[in-house]
Amino acid sequence: MNVHEAITNHTRKQNAHLERFLELENEREAAIEEAIALCIAGEPFSVDAINAATDRINLHARNGISPTRVHVTMDMVREAARKKLK
């Protein structure tokens, strides 16, 4: 394999890694928005789906260049809901 092919393959691999990160990030953000909406509505909510997506993001990040994310607590969701109401 020549240098050009190696660089192209490396670039494709990084691009695929980042595309998968964006998919996981969108999944996490949707779970966050759902939890916030439930909290605002006074309904019971959970951070389980958020943190499951976070775990998948952090596992994925071990194999590439994408960032990691922190786990979300119930208090973090409540605070975000309060800010949205302002």
CSV table of C-alpha atoms in Angstrom, one decimal:
chain,number,residue,atom,x,y,z
A,1,MET,CA,0.0,0.0,0.0
A,2,ASN,CA,1.4,3.4,-0.9
A,3,VAL,CA,1.3,6.4,1.3
A,4,HIS,CA,-1.7,8.0,-0.5
A,5,GLU,CA,-3.8,4.8,0.1
A,6,ALA,CA,-2.7,4.6,3.7
A,7,ILE,CA,-3.7,8.3,4.3
A,8,THR,CA,-7.0,7.8,2.5
A,9,ASN,CA,-7.8,4.7,4.6
A,10,HIS,CA,-6.9,6.4,7.8
A,11,THR,CA,-9.1,9.4,6.9
A,12,ARG,CA,-12.0,7.2,6.0
A,13,LYS,CA,-11.7,5.3,9.3
A,14,GLN,CA,-11.6,8.5,11.3
A,15,ASN,CA,-14.6,9.9,9.4
A,16,ALA,CA,-16.6,6.7,10.0
A,17,HIS,CA,-15.7,6.9,13.7
A,18,LEU,CA,-16.9,10.4,14.0
A,19,GLU,CA,-20.1,9.7,12.1
A,20,ARG,CA,-20.9,6.9,14.6
A,21,PHE,CA,-20.1,9.3,17.4
A,22,LEU,CA,-22.7,11.8,16.0
A,23,GLU,CA,-25.3,9.0,15.9
A,24,LEU,CA,-24.7,8.1,19.5
A,25,GLU,CA,-24.6,11.8,20.5
A,26,ASN,CA,-28.0,12.4,18.8
A,27,GLU,CA,-29.4,9.4,20.7
A,28,ARG,CA,-28.1,10.7,24.0
A,29,GLU,CA,-29.5,14.2,23.3
A,30,ALA,CA,-32.9,12.9,22.4
A,31,ALA,CA,-33.0,10.9,25.7
A,32,ILE,CA,-32.0,14.1,27.6
A,33,GLU,CA,-34.7,16.1,25.9
A,34,GLU,CA,-37.3,13.4,26.7
A,35,ALA,CA,-36.2,13.4,30.4
A,36,ILE,CA,-36.4,17.2,30.6
A,37,ALA,CA,-39.9,17.2,29.0
A,38,LEU,CA,-41.1,14.6,31.4
A,39,CYS,CA,-39.7,16.6,34.3
A,40,ILE,CA,-41.3,19.8,33.2
A,41,ALA,CA,-44.6,18.0,32.8
A,42,GLY,CA,-44.3,16.7,36.4
A,43,GLU,CA,-44.1,13.2,35.2
A,44,PRO,CA,-41.7,10.5,36.5
A,45,PHE,CA,-38.4,10.3,34.5
A,46,SER,CA,-35.3,8.3,34.4
A,47,VAL,CA,-31.7,8.9,33.4
A,48,ASP,CA,-31.1,5.3,32.5
A,49,ALA,CA,-31.5,5.8,28.7
A,50,ILE,CA,-29.2,8.8,28.8
A,51,ASN,CA,-26.5,7.0,30.7
A,52,ALA,CA,-26.8,3.9,28.6
A,53,ALA,CA,-26.1,6.1,25.5
A,54,THR,CA,-23.3,7.8,27.5
A,55,ASP,CA,-21.7,4.4,28.1
A,56,ARG,CA,-21.9,3.5,24.4
A,57,ILE,CA,-20.3,6.9,23.6
A,58,ASN,CA,-17.5,6.4,26.1
A,59,LEU,CA,-16.8,2.8,24.9
A,60,HIS,CA,-16.7,4.1,21.3
A,61,ALA,CA,-14.3,6.9,22.2
A,62,ARG,CA,-11.8,4.3,23.4
A,63,ASN,CA,-11.2,3.3,19.8
A,64,GLY,CA,-10.8,6.7,18.1
A,65,ILE,CA,-10.8,10.4,18.3
A,66,SER,CA,-14.2,11.2,19.6
A,67,PRO,CA,-14.8,12.8,23.0
A,68,THR,CA,-16.3,11.2,26.0
A,69,ARG,CA,-19.4,12.3,27.9
A,70,VAL,CA,-20.3,12.4,31.6
A,71,HIS,CA,-23.1,10.5,33.2
A,72,VAL,CA,-26.3,12.5,33.9
A,73,THR,CA,-27.9,12.7,37.3
A,74,MET,CA,-31.6,13.3,38.2
A,75,ASP,CA,-30.5,16.6,39.6
A,76,MET,CA,-28.9,17.6,36.4
A,77,VAL,CA,-32.2,17.0,34.5
A,78,ARG,CA,-34.1,19.0,37.1
A,79,GLU,CA,-31.7,21.9,36.7
A,80,ALA,CA,-32.0,21.8,32.9
A,81,ALA,CA,-35.8,21.8,33.2
A,82,ARG,CA,-35.7,24.8,35.6
A,83,LYS,CA,-33.5,26.7,33.1
A,84,LYS,CA,-35.8,25.8,30.2
A,85,LEU,CA,-38.8,27.2,32.1
A,86,LYS,CA,-37.1,30.6,32.6
